[in-house]
Coordinates of C-alpha atoms and ligand atoms in Angstrom, one line a residue:
Chain H
M1 CA -20.7 22.1 -24.8
S2 CA -20.8 20.9 -21.2
G3 CA -17.7 19.5 -19.6
I4 CA -19.1 16.0 -19.4
W5 CA -19.3 15.7 -23.2
Y6 CA -15.8 16.9 -23.5
Y7 CA -14.8 14.0 -21.3
I8 CA -16.9 11.5 -23.0
F9 CA -15.6 12.3 -26.5
T10 CA -12.0 12.3 -25.2
L11 CA -12.7 8.8 -24.0
V12 CA -14.3 7.9 -27.4
F13 CA -11.2 9.2 -29.1
F14 CA -8.8 7.1 -27.0
L15 CA -11.1 4.1 -27.5
F16 CA -10.7 4.2 -31.2
D17 CA -7.1 5.3 -31.2
Y18 CA -6.0 2.4 -29.0
F19 CA -8.1 0.1 -31.2
I20 CA -5.9 1.1 -34.1
L21 CA -2.7 0.8 -31.9
A22 CA -3.8 -2.6 -30.7
M23 CA -4.5 -3.9 -34.2
G24 CA -1.0 -2.9 -35.2
L25 CA 0.6 -4.7 -32.3
N26 CA -1.7 -7.6 -32.8
I27 CA -0.5 -8.3 -36.3
Q28 CA 3.1 -8.2 -35.1
Y29 CA 2.7 -10.1 -31.8
G30 CA -0.7 -11.9 -32.0
E31 CA -0.4 -13.0 -35.6
T32 CA 3.3 -13.3 -36.3
G33 CA 4.8 -13.8 -32.8
I34 CA 7.1 -10.8 -32.9
L35 CA 7.5 -9.5 -29.3
N36 CA 7.8 -5.8 -30.3
F37 CA 8.7 -4.3 -27.0
A38 CA 9.6 -1.1 -28.8
Y39 CA 6.0 -0.6 -30.1
I40 CA 5.5 2.8 -28.3
G41 CA 8.6 4.1 -30.1
F42 CA 6.8 3.5 -33.5
V43 CA 3.8 5.4 -32.1
A44 CA 6.0 8.3 -31.0
I45 CA 7.6 8.5 -34.5
G46 CA 4.2 8.6 -36.1
A47 CA 3.1 11.4 -33.6
Y48 CA 6.3 13.5 -34.0
V49 CA 6.5 13.2 -37.8
T50 CA 2.8 14.0 -38.2
G51 CA 3.2 17.1 -35.9
A52 CA 6.4 18.2 -37.6
F53 CA 4.8 18.0 -41.1
S54 CA 1.7 19.8 -39.9
L55 CA 3.4 22.6 -38.1
P56 CA 4.6 25.7 -39.9
N57 CA 8.3 26.4 -40.3
S58 CA 9.8 26.4 -36.8
V59 CA 11.3 29.9 -37.1
G60 CA 9.4 32.2 -34.7
T61 CA 7.3 29.4 -33.1
G62 CA 9.5 29.3 -30.0
Q63 CA 10.1 25.6 -30.8
Q64 CA 12.8 23.7 -32.6
Y65 CA 11.9 20.9 -34.9
I66 CA 12.7 19.5 -38.4
L67 CA 10.4 19.7 -41.4
G68 CA 7.7 22.3 -40.6
L69 CA 5.8 22.2 -43.9
S70 CA 2.3 23.1 -42.9
L71 CA 0.9 20.1 -44.7
P72 CA -2.9 19.8 -44.5
F73 CA -4.7 16.8 -42.9
P74 CA -4.4 13.9 -43.7
L75 CA -1.0 14.3 -45.4
G76 CA 1.0 14.8 -42.2
L77 CA -0.8 11.8 -40.7
I78 CA -0.1 9.5 -43.6
L79 CA 3.6 10.6 -43.6
G80 CA 3.7 9.9 -39.9
G81 CA 2.5 6.3 -40.6
L82 CA 5.1 5.9 -43.3
A83 CA 7.9 7.3 -41.1
A84 CA 7.0 4.6 -38.6
C85 CA 7.3 2.0 -41.5
L86 CA 10.7 3.4 -42.4
F87 CA 11.8 2.9 -38.8
A88 CA 10.5 -0.6 -39.0
V89 CA 12.7 -1.4 -42.0
I90 CA 15.7 -0.2 -40.1
V91 CA 14.8 -2.1 -37.0
A92 CA 14.1 -5.3 -39.0
L93 CA 17.3 -5.1 -40.9
I94 CA 19.3 -4.7 -37.6
S95 CA 17.5 -7.3 -35.5
L96 CA 14.8 -9.4 -37.2
R97 CA 17.0 -11.3 -39.5
R98 CA 19.3 -12.8 -36.9
L99 CA 17.5 -12.9 -33.6
R100 CA 14.9 -15.2 -32.0
T101 CA 11.9 -14.0 -30.1
D102 CA 13.4 -13.4 -26.6
Y103 CA 16.6 -11.9 -27.7
L104 CA 14.7 -9.8 -30.3
A105 CA 12.5 -8.5 -27.5
M106 CA 15.6 -7.5 -25.5
V107 CA 17.1 -5.7 -28.5
L108 CA 13.8 -4.0 -29.2
I109 CA 13.4 -2.7 -25.7
S110 CA 16.9 -1.3 -25.7
L111 CA 16.2 0.3 -29.1
S112 CA 13.1 1.9 -27.7
L113 CA 15.2 3.4 -24.8
V114 CA 17.8 4.8 -27.2
L115 CA 15.1 6.4 -29.4
Y116 CA 13.6 7.9 -26.3
D117 CA 16.8 9.4 -25.1
V118 CA 17.5 10.8 -28.5
C119 CA 14.1 12.5 -28.8
N120 CA 14.2 13.6 -25.2
N121 CA 17.7 15.2 -25.4
Y122 CA 18.4 16.2 -29.0
V123 CA 16.3 19.4 -29.1
P124 CA 16.7 20.3 -32.8
L125 CA 14.8 17.1 -33.8
F126 CA 11.4 17.3 -32.0
N127 CA 12.0 20.0 -29.4
G128 CA 13.5 17.7 -26.8
A129 CA 11.8 17.3 -23.5
D130 CA 9.2 20.0 -24.2
G131 CA 8.0 18.1 -27.2
L132 CA 5.9 19.6 -30.0
Y133 CA 2.8 21.8 -29.2
N134 CA 0.4 24.1 -31.0
V135 CA -0.1 21.6 -33.8
P136 CA -3.0 22.9 -35.8
E137 CA -6.3 21.2 -35.3
P138 CA -7.4 19.5 -38.6
F139 CA -10.3 21.2 -40.4
A140 CA -10.8 23.6 -37.4
G141 CA -10.4 26.6 -39.7
V142 CA -12.5 25.3 -42.6
L143 CA -15.4 24.1 -40.5
H144 CA -15.2 26.9 -38.0
L145 CA -14.8 24.5 -35.1
T146 CA -14.2 25.8 -31.6
T147 CA -11.9 24.0 -29.2
N148 CA -15.0 22.3 -27.8
S149 CA -16.7 21.2 -31.0
F150 CA -13.3 20.0 -32.4
I151 CA -13.2 17.2 -29.8
P152 CA -16.4 15.3 -30.8
F153 CA -15.6 16.1 -34.5
F154 CA -12.2 14.6 -34.3
A155 CA -13.3 11.6 -32.2
G156 CA -15.7 10.9 -35.0
V157 CA -13.0 11.2 -37.6
T158 CA -10.8 8.8 -35.6
G159 CA -13.7 6.4 -35.3
A160 CA -14.2 6.4 -39.1
I161 CA -10.5 5.9 -39.7
A162 CA -10.5 3.1 -37.1
V163 CA -13.4 1.3 -38.9
V164 CA -11.6 1.6 -42.3
M165 CA -8.4 0.3 -40.8
W166 CA -10.3 -2.5 -39.1
L167 CA -11.8 -3.6 -42.4
V168 CA -8.4 -3.5 -44.1
M169 CA -6.8 -5.5 -41.2
G170 CA -9.6 -8.1 -41.4
R171 CA -8.8 -8.6 -45.1
V172 CA -5.1 -8.9 -44.3
T173 CA -5.6 -11.5 -41.5
R174 CA -7.9 -13.6 -43.6
S175 CA -5.6 -13.5 -46.6
P176 CA -3.0 -16.1 -47.4
L177 CA -0.5 -13.6 -46.0
G178 CA -2.3 -13.7 -42.6
R179 CA -2.2 -17.5 -42.7
T180 CA 1.5 -17.5 -43.4
L181 CA 2.1 -15.1 -40.6
R182 CA 0.3 -17.4 -38.1
A183 CA 2.2 -20.4 -39.4
I184 CA 5.4 -18.5 -38.8
R185 CA 4.2 -17.6 -35.3
D186 CA 3.5 -21.3 -34.6
D187 CA 6.8 -22.6 -36.1
D188 CA 9.2 -20.6 -38.2
V189 CA 11.4 -23.6 -39.0
V190 CA 8.5 -25.6 -40.4
A191 CA 7.2 -22.6 -42.3
A192 CA 10.6 -22.2 -44.0
A193 CA 10.7 -25.9 -44.8
L194 CA 7.4 -25.4 -46.7
G195 CA 8.9 -22.6 -48.8
K196 CA 8.0 -19.5 -46.8
D197 CA 10.5 -16.7 -46.6
V198 CA 10.3 -16.1 -42.9
F199 CA 12.2 -12.8 -42.8
R200 CA 10.3 -11.3 -45.7
N201 CA 6.9 -12.2 -44.1
Q202 CA 8.0 -10.9 -40.7
L203 CA 9.1 -7.7 -42.3
K204 CA 5.7 -7.3 -44.0
S205 CA 4.0 -7.8 -40.6
M206 CA 6.3 -5.3 -39.0
L207 CA 5.5 -2.8 -41.8
I208 CA 1.8 -3.2 -41.5
G209 CA 1.8 -3.0 -37.7
S210 CA 4.1 0.0 -37.7
F211 CA 1.9 1.9 -40.1
Y212 CA -1.0 1.3 -37.6
A213 CA 1.3 2.5 -34.8
G214 CA 2.3 5.6 -36.7
I215 CA -1.3 6.5 -37.6
G216 CA -2.4 5.9 -34.0
G217 CA 0.4 8.2 -32.8
G218 CA -0.3 10.8 -35.4
L219 CA -3.9 10.9 -34.4
I220 CA -3.0 11.6 -30.8
M221 CA -0.8 14.5 -32.0
E222 CA -3.7 15.9 -34.2
F223 CA -6.2 15.4 -31.4
S224 CA -4.4 16.9 -28.5
G225 CA -2.2 19.3 -30.5
S226 CA 0.9 18.4 -28.5
F227 CA 3.1 15.4 -27.8
N228 CA 6.2 15.1 -25.6
P229 CA 8.3 12.3 -24.0
T230 CA 6.1 11.9 -21.0
A231 CA 3.5 10.5 -23.4
W232 CA 5.6 7.6 -24.5
L233 CA 7.6 6.3 -21.6
P234 CA 8.9 2.9 -22.7
G235 CA 6.4 1.3 -20.2
E236 CA 3.5 2.5 -22.4
T237 CA 4.3 -0.4 -24.7
F238 CA 2.9 -2.7 -22.1
V239 CA -0.4 -0.8 -21.9
V240 CA -0.8 -1.7 -25.6
F241 CA 0.2 -5.3 -24.8
A242 CA -2.4 -5.3 -22.0
V243 CA -5.0 -4.1 -24.5
I244 CA -4.4 -7.0 -26.8
I245 CA -4.0 -9.6 -24.1
V246 CA -7.1 -8.6 -22.4
G247 CA -9.0 -8.3 -25.6
G248 CA -7.8 -11.6 -27.0
V249 CA -4.5 -12.0 -29.0
G250 CA -5.1 -12.8 -32.6
N251 CA -8.6 -11.3 -32.9
N252 CA -9.3 -7.9 -34.3
I253 CA -12.6 -7.2 -32.7
G254 CA -11.1 -8.3 -29.4
M255 CA -8.8 -5.3 -29.8
L256 CA -11.8 -3.0 -29.5
M257 CA -12.9 -4.7 -26.3
G258 CA -9.4 -4.6 -24.9
S259 CA -9.2 -0.9 -25.7
L260 CA -12.5 -0.3 -24.0
V261 CA -11.5 -2.1 -20.8
V262 CA -7.8 -1.2 -20.5
E263 CA -7.4 2.2 -22.3
T264 CA -10.8 3.8 -21.8
L265 CA -12.0 2.5 -18.5
L266 CA -8.6 1.9 -16.7
V267 CA -6.2 4.5 -18.1
H268 CA -8.3 7.5 -19.2
L269 CA -11.5 7.4 -17.1
P270 CA -9.6 7.6 -13.8
A271 CA -7.5 10.5 -15.1
F272 CA -10.7 12.6 -15.0
L273 CA -11.3 11.7 -11.3
P274 CA -10.4 14.4 -8.9
D275 CA -7.1 13.9 -7.1
I276 CA -7.3 12.3 -3.7
P277 CA -6.5 15.3 -1.4
G278 CA -2.9 15.3 -0.3
H279 CA -1.9 12.5 -2.7
P280 CA -1.6 14.0 -6.2
G281 CA -1.0 11.4 -8.9
L282 CA -1.9 8.5 -6.6
I283 CA -4.8 7.5 -8.9
E284 CA -2.5 7.2 -11.9
Y285 CA 0.0 5.0 -10.0
F286 CA -2.9 2.9 -8.7
D287 CA -4.0 2.5 -12.3
A288 CA -0.7 0.9 -13.3
V289 CA -1.2 -1.6 -10.4
I290 CA -4.7 -2.4 -11.5
I291 CA -3.6 -3.0 -15.1
G292 CA -0.9 -5.3 -13.9
V293 CA -3.2 -7.3 -11.7
L294 CA -5.8 -7.5 -14.5
L295 CA -3.1 -8.8 -16.9
M296 CA -2.1 -11.5 -14.4
V297 CA -5.7 -12.4 -13.8
M298 CA -6.5 -12.7 -17.5
L299 CA -3.4 -14.7 -18.2
W300 CA -4.2 -17.1 -15.4
F301 CA -8.0 -17.5 -15.9
R302 CA -8.7 -16.5 -19.5
P303 CA -5.5 -16.5 -21.5
Q304 CA -7.4 -16.4 -24.8
G305 CA -8.7 -13.0 -23.8
I306 CA -12.3 -11.6 -23.9
V307 CA -12.7 -12.6 -27.5
P308 CA -10.7 -15.7 -28.4
E309 CA -8.8 -16.0 -31.6
R310 CA -11.3 -18.0 -33.6
L311 CA -14.8 -19.0 -32.4
R312 CA -14.7 -22.3 -34.2
R313 CA -17.1 -25.1 -33.4
A314 CA -14.5 -27.6 -34.6
A315 CA -12.3 -27.0 -31.6
T316 CA -14.9 -28.5 -29.4
F317 CA -14.2 -32.0 -30.6
G318 CA -17.2 -32.5 -32.8
V319 CA -15.1 -35.0 -34.7
R320 CA -13.9 -38.4 -33.7
D321 CA -10.2 -38.9 -34.0
D322 CA -8.0 -42.0 -33.9
L323 CA -7.9 -41.7 -30.2
G324 CA -11.5 -42.8 -30.0
A325 CA -11.2 -45.2 -32.9
E326 CA -8.3 -47.0 -31.4
A327 CA -9.3 -47.1 -27.8
N328 CA -13.0 -47.6 -28.6
L329 CA -14.1 -45.1 -26.1
P330 CA -17.7 -44.2 -26.0
P331 CA -18.4 -40.6 -27.1
D332 CA -18.9 -39.2 -23.6
E333 CA -15.5 -40.5 -22.5
L334 CA -14.1 -39.0 -25.6
S335 CA -15.4 -35.6 -24.7
A336 CA -14.1 -36.0 -21.2
L337 CA -10.6 -36.1 -22.8
A338 CA -11.3 -33.0 -24.8
P339 CA -10.0 -30.3 -22.5
S340 CA -6.4 -31.5 -22.9
P341 CA -5.3 -29.2 -25.6
V342 CA -2.8 -31.5 -27.3
V343 CA -3.0 -35.3 -27.0
Q344 CA 0.5 -36.4 -26.4
P345 CA 1.7 -39.5 -28.1
G346 CA 2.5 -41.0 -24.8
T347 CA -1.0 -40.5 -23.5
L348 CA -2.3 -42.2 -26.6
Q349 CA -0.3 -45.3 -26.1
A350 CA -1.1 -45.5 -22.4
R351 CA -4.8 -45.3 -23.2
S352 CA -4.8 -47.9 -25.9
A353 CA -2.7 -50.2 -23.8
T354 CA -5.2 -50.0 -20.9
N355 CA -8.1 -50.7 -23.3
E356 CA -6.6 -53.6 -25.0
Chain R
M1 CA 20.7 -39.4 -61.7
P2 CA 18.9 -40.0 -58.4
A3 CA 16.2 -37.5 -57.3
L4 CA 18.4 -36.7 -54.3
L5 CA 22.1 -37.0 -54.0
A6 CA 24.1 -36.1 -51.0
E7 CA 27.9 -36.3 -51.5
N8 CA 30.5 -36.3 -48.8
V9 CA 28.4 -34.1 -46.6
T10 CA 30.0 -32.9 -43.3
A11 CA 28.1 -30.7 -40.9
G12 CA 27.5 -29.8 -37.3
Y13 CA 26.3 -27.2 -34.9
G14 CA 29.5 -25.6 -33.7
H15 CA 33.1 -26.2 -34.6
S16 CA 33.4 -29.9 -34.5
P17 CA 31.2 -31.8 -37.0
I18 CA 28.4 -34.1 -36.0
I19 CA 28.1 -35.9 -39.3
N20 CA 31.1 -36.8 -41.4
D21 CA 31.5 -37.4 -45.0
I22 CA 28.0 -38.8 -45.6
T23 CA 27.1 -40.0 -49.1
L24 CA 23.5 -41.1 -49.8
S25 CA 21.0 -41.0 -52.6
A26 CA 17.3 -41.5 -52.9
E27 CA 15.5 -42.7 -56.1
L28 CA 12.0 -41.9 -57.3
N29 CA 9.3 -44.5 -56.5
S30 CA 11.3 -46.0 -53.6
V31 CA 11.6 -45.7 -49.9
T32 CA 15.1 -45.1 -48.5
T33 CA 15.4 -45.4 -44.8
I34 CA 18.1 -44.2 -42.3
I35 CA 18.4 -46.1 -39.1
G36 CA 20.9 -45.9 -36.3
P37 CA 21.3 -45.4 -32.6
N38 CA 20.1 -42.3 -30.8
G39 CA 22.5 -39.4 -31.4
A40 CA 24.0 -40.9 -34.5
G41 CA 23.3 -37.7 -36.4
K42 CA 20.2 -38.8 -38.4
S43 CA 18.3 -35.6 -37.6
T44 CA 21.4 -33.5 -38.1
F45 CA 21.7 -35.0 -41.6
A46 CA 18.0 -34.2 -42.3
K47 CA 18.4 -30.6 -41.2
T48 CA 21.5 -30.2 -43.3
L49 CA 19.7 -31.5 -46.4
V50 CA 17.0 -28.8 -46.1
G51 CA 19.3 -25.8 -45.4
I52 CA 18.6 -25.5 -41.6
L53 CA 22.3 -26.4 -41.0
R54 CA 25.0 -25.5 -43.5
P55 CA 27.4 -28.3 -44.5
T56 CA 31.1 -27.4 -44.1
S57 CA 31.9 -29.6 -47.1
G58 CA 30.2 -31.8 -49.6
R59 CA 27.3 -31.1 -51.9
I60 CA 23.6 -31.8 -52.1
V61 CA 21.8 -32.1 -55.4
V62 CA 18.0 -32.4 -56.0
N63 CA 16.8 -33.1 -59.5
D64 CA 20.1 -32.0 -60.9
V65 CA 20.0 -28.7 -59.1
D66 CA 22.8 -28.0 -56.5
I67 CA 21.0 -26.8 -53.4
T68 CA 24.0 -26.9 -51.1
R69 CA 24.1 -23.2 -50.3
M70 CA 20.5 -22.4 -51.1
A71 CA 18.4 -20.4 -48.6
G72 CA 16.1 -22.9 -46.8
H73 CA 12.8 -21.5 -48.0
L74 CA 13.9 -21.8 -51.7
I75 CA 14.6 -25.5 -51.4
P76 CA 10.9 -26.8 -51.6
R77 CA 10.6 -25.1 -55.0
H78 CA 13.3 -27.4 -56.2
G79 CA 11.3 -30.5 -55.1
L80 CA 12.7 -31.3 -51.6
V81 CA 10.4 -30.9 -48.6
Y82 CA 11.1 -31.9 -45.0
V83 CA 9.0 -32.9 -42.0
P84 CA 10.8 -32.5 -38.7
Q85 CA 10.9 -35.0 -35.9
N86 CA 8.6 -33.4 -33.3
D87 CA 6.2 -30.4 -33.2
N88 CA 5.7 -30.5 -36.9
V89 CA 2.3 -28.9 -37.3
F90 CA 1.1 -25.4 -36.9
K91 CA -0.9 -26.1 -33.7
R92 CA -3.1 -23.0 -33.7
L93 CA -4.0 -23.3 -37.4
T94 CA -6.8 -25.7 -38.5
V95 CA -6.0 -28.8 -40.5
R96 CA -7.2 -27.0 -43.6
E97 CA -5.0 -24.0 -43.0
N98 CA -2.1 -26.2 -42.3
L99 CA -2.5 -27.8 -45.7
E100 CA -3.1 -24.4 -47.4
V101 CA 0.2 -23.1 -46.0
G102 CA 1.9 -26.0 -47.8
G103 CA 0.4 -25.1 -51.2
F104 CA 2.2 -22.2 -52.7
A105 CA 0.8 -22.5 -56.2
S106 CA -2.3 -20.7 -57.3
R107 CA -5.4 -20.8 -55.1
A108 CA -7.3 -23.1 -57.5
N109 CA -4.4 -25.5 -57.6
T110 CA -4.2 -25.5 -53.8
A111 CA -7.9 -26.4 -53.5
A112 CA -7.6 -29.2 -56.1
R113 CA -4.4 -30.6 -54.6
M114 CA -6.0 -30.5 -51.1
E115 CA -8.9 -32.6 -52.3
E116 CA -6.5 -35.2 -53.8
I117 CA -4.5 -35.3 -50.6
L118 CA -7.5 -35.6 -48.3
D119 CA -8.6 -38.5 -50.5
I120 CA -5.4 -40.3 -49.4
F121 CA -5.6 -39.1 -45.8
T122 CA -9.2 -39.9 -45.0
D123 CA -8.5 -39.5 -41.3
L124 CA -7.8 -35.9 -41.8
Q125 CA -10.8 -35.4 -44.0
K126 CA -13.1 -35.7 -41.0
A127 CA -11.1 -33.1 -39.1
V128 CA -10.4 -30.3 -41.6
E129 CA -11.8 -27.5 -39.5
K130 CA -10.2 -28.7 -36.3
K131 CA -7.2 -27.0 -34.9
A132 CA -4.1 -29.1 -35.5
G133 CA -3.1 -28.9 -31.8
F134 CA -6.2 -30.9 -30.9
L135 CA -5.2 -33.8 -33.1
S136 CA -3.6 -36.9 -31.6
G137 CA 0.1 -37.4 -32.1
G138 CA -0.4 -39.8 -34.9
Q139 CA -2.8 -37.5 -36.7
Q140 CA -0.4 -34.6 -36.3
N141 CA 2.3 -36.6 -38.0
L142 CA 0.0 -37.6 -40.8
L143 CA -1.0 -34.0 -41.2
A144 CA 2.6 -32.9 -41.4
I145 CA 3.2 -35.5 -44.1
A146 CA 0.1 -34.5 -46.0
R147 CA 1.0 -30.8 -45.8
A148 CA 4.5 -31.6 -47.2
L149 CA 2.8 -33.3 -50.1
M150 CA 0.9 -30.1 -50.9
V151 CA 4.2 -28.8 -52.1
D152 CA 4.2 -31.6 -54.7
P153 CA 7.7 -32.7 -53.9
S154 CA 9.8 -35.2 -55.8
V155 CA 11.8 -35.9 -52.6
I156 CA 10.2 -36.0 -49.1
M157 CA 12.4 -36.2 -46.0
L158 CA 10.5 -37.6 -43.0
D159 CA 12.3 -37.5 -39.6
E160 CA 10.9 -40.2 -37.4
P161 CA 7.3 -40.0 -38.5
T162 CA 6.3 -42.8 -36.2
A163 CA 8.1 -41.7 -33.0
G164 CA 5.8 -42.2 -30.0
L165 CA 2.9 -43.7 -32.0
S166 CA 1.1 -46.9 -31.0
P167 CA 1.8 -49.9 -33.2
A168 CA -1.5 -49.7 -34.9
Y169 CA -1.0 -46.1 -35.9
T170 CA 2.6 -46.8 -36.9
D171 CA 1.2 -49.2 -39.5
V172 CA -1.1 -46.5 -40.8
V173 CA 1.8 -44.1 -41.2
W174 CA 4.0 -46.7 -42.9
S175 CA 1.2 -47.7 -45.4
Q176 CA 0.9 -44.0 -46.3
I177 CA 4.6 -43.8 -46.8
A178 CA 4.5 -46.7 -49.2
R179 CA 1.6 -45.1 -51.0
I180 CA 3.4 -41.8 -51.3
A181 CA 6.5 -43.5 -52.8
K182 CA 4.3 -44.9 -55.5
L183 CA 3.2 -41.4 -56.5
N184 CA 6.6 -40.9 -58.3
T185 CA 8.2 -39.6 -55.2
A186 CA 11.5 -40.4 -53.5
V187 CA 10.8 -40.9 -49.8
L188 CA 13.6 -40.6 -47.3
V189 CA 12.7 -41.7 -43.8
V190 CA 14.4 -41.7 -40.5
E191 CA 13.1 -44.6 -38.4
Q192 CA 14.3 -46.0 -35.1
N193 CA 12.4 -49.2 -35.3
V194 CA 14.8 -51.5 -37.3
E195 CA 12.3 -54.2 -37.9
R196 CA 9.8 -51.9 -39.6
A197 CA 12.5 -50.1 -41.5
L198 CA 13.6 -53.3 -43.0
K199 CA 10.1 -54.4 -43.7
H200 CA 9.0 -51.3 -45.6
S201 CA 12.1 -49.9 -47.3
D202 CA 13.9 -50.5 -50.5
E203 CA 17.3 -49.1 -49.4
V204 CA 18.5 -48.9 -45.8
H205 CA 21.4 -46.8 -44.5
I206 CA 22.8 -47.3 -41.0
F207 CA 24.3 -44.2 -39.4
V208 CA 26.6 -44.8 -36.5
A209 CA 28.5 -41.9 -34.7
G210 CA 27.9 -39.4 -37.5
R211 CA 28.9 -41.7 -40.4
N212 CA 27.0 -43.6 -43.0
H213 CA 28.3 -46.9 -41.7
V214 CA 26.6 -49.5 -43.8
H215 CA 24.1 -49.3 -46.6
G216 CA 22.4 -51.6 -49.0
A217 CA 19.1 -53.1 -50.1
A218 CA 16.8 -53.9 -47.3
D219 CA 17.1 -57.6 -47.7
E220 CA 20.9 -57.5 -47.6
I221 CA 20.9 -55.4 -44.5
A222 CA 18.4 -57.8 -42.9
G223 CA 21.1 -60.5 -43.1
L224 CA 23.7 -58.5 -41.1
D225 CA 24.4 -58.6 -37.4
L226 CA 22.7 -55.3 -36.7
A227 CA 23.3 -55.3 -32.9
S228 CA 27.1 -55.1 -33.4
I229 CA 26.8 -52.6 -36.1
F230 CA 24.8 -50.3 -33.9
L231 CA 27.5 -50.7 -31.2
G232 CA 29.9 -49.3 -33.8
R233 CA 31.8 -52.6 -34.6
S234 CA 32.8 -53.4 -38.1
H235 CA 30.0 -54.8 -40.3
A236 CA 32.0 -57.8 -41.5
S237 CA 29.7 -60.6 -40.5
Ligands
LIG401 N1 20.7 -28.0 -31.7 C1 21.8 -28.8 -31.4 N2 23.0 -28.1 -30.9 C2 24.1 -28.8 -30.6 N3 24.2 -30.1 -30.7 C3 23.1 -30.9 -31.1 C4 21.9 -30.2 -31.5 N4 21.0 -31.1 -31.8 C5 21.6 -32.3 -31.7 N5 22.9 -32.2 -31.3 C6 23.9 -33.2 -31.1 O1 24.1 -33.8 -32.3 C7 24.3 -35.2 -32.2 C8 23.4 -35.9 -33.2 O2 22.0 -35.6 -32.8 P1 20.8 -36.0 -33.8 O3 21.2 -35.7 -35.2 O4 19.6 -35.4 -33.2 O5 20.8 -37.6 -33.6 P2 19.6 -38.6 -34.0 O6 18.6 -37.9 -34.8 O7 20.4 -39.6 -34.9 O8 19.1 -39.2 -32.8 C9 24.0 -35.6 -30.7 O9 25.2 -35.7 -30.1 C10 23.3 -34.3 -30.2 O10 23.6 -34.1 -28.9
LIG402 MG1 16.6 -37.5 -34.4

């Protein structure tokens, strides 16, 4: 297989993998309003645990790690997802019950740094700074895949997994649970006053999102065969945030668009460009700048993202409300008022007063 | 036994209490209104009833069940539901979804109940698929009340449901309140407009500086010198 296909299928893999990662962060942040600034930590746990379950016993491998059970695909992957869920339970019990969004975000970012330091420095866990490597390629033996044919094969497997996870997530977000999560995002006090157990629902959201994070991480491990701390610097969390903000917070198909624009086109495509002579690594740094600028531009000009949360006709003021009824405005004047997202009570009174 | 009974309730945000020793009850099929100057502790009392704040002493009983130390989200199940003063709808959810969040019985029950409620709140009927954030202030308040009714409460606590509304819309909200009370519900309302409170309520309580200063039937209260009561003077008239 020629080199170009190798690149293309690597991009396809990351497109689908970040689609999965973005859906996981989206249910936590986009649907529930939990600012999980430790998200990449959950991805890393999924990756490490998947790798450690798939690798053989560490004796004689030249690496140090726990587990080492040579589990076949997809067992290691699923356990990676579940390990991320377990971490979510611990995180939720420590922080979610007591803290509000901004404080929670601060605690989570610290937690992600602690996790990073532990994995980076405590070698017996996941081989420290060297990370895990030589993780067996799933099915490579059974299907007689070469290193080259494995890449398109596994990009396809990841695509299939992503589609299944997308269908499942669609069901979740359309279910009463999804509605409750969005209600909590909008106002947790009111949700509780209507009988919703806020902590329990936030925990569910954390668990679902963390499973997606763990699977996305495990797939990276299976795809590239290695994973080490340089792959999950705490700042990587913000790449996933960029994916969901660019794609459109609260919308699952937007996650695929965000992954295409941010992860595929901005993060991975430039990595295949030749280095600028005399400036190794410059392109990658420039990348971070471009993502930052893109994020600001999106938040300024199109905060709803490429694909907005819900494409509903109703939001375009097809219906008369009491504003029109009271002030007796003709329909065109009514629509002129439409862009203001929330009609404040004060405005209402002012308008009816001038029209009386 | 009244539907809601608060006895000697003391509560606050930090160490010193904001409301002191408040006793108040609300009966089915009647409107009980709390009036009083700004900062008197009306909202604090409402939040204490529904478990957002914890009373340091006293007890709260709904339909014979003591809910004083109950987790906030369990309280609606016992029949008490609360509509906060401001920002009381889920702005990014549609009107329909807002109502659905209120219904925690079976799906079929929710649909049937929503139909009944939309029959009362005809204004909302026309806007069911609209995002709640796009409604006017008055409609948002009506939606919050309608959503609270989805829970099928026996006691509904409304904190200033007419704040910031035009006089015309204030009448709409009050006529709905009267209607709700007739559905075998105890309605407890915080209202800053004294005149309207006296006109529409059965019982009136006047809170001044964190205490339930004066209370009685609306027509008795109407005969008092409210200005001096609000200023904290004795209510001997
Ligand atoms: N979240 C809060 N934290 C601390 N103090 C508060 C808080 N909310 C209200 N207060 C104080 O409690 C007192 C009563 O307020 P509130 O119950 O809102 O009055 P009302 O609803 O009667 O206007 C006021 O002095 C107010 O400053
Ligand atoms: Mg108040």
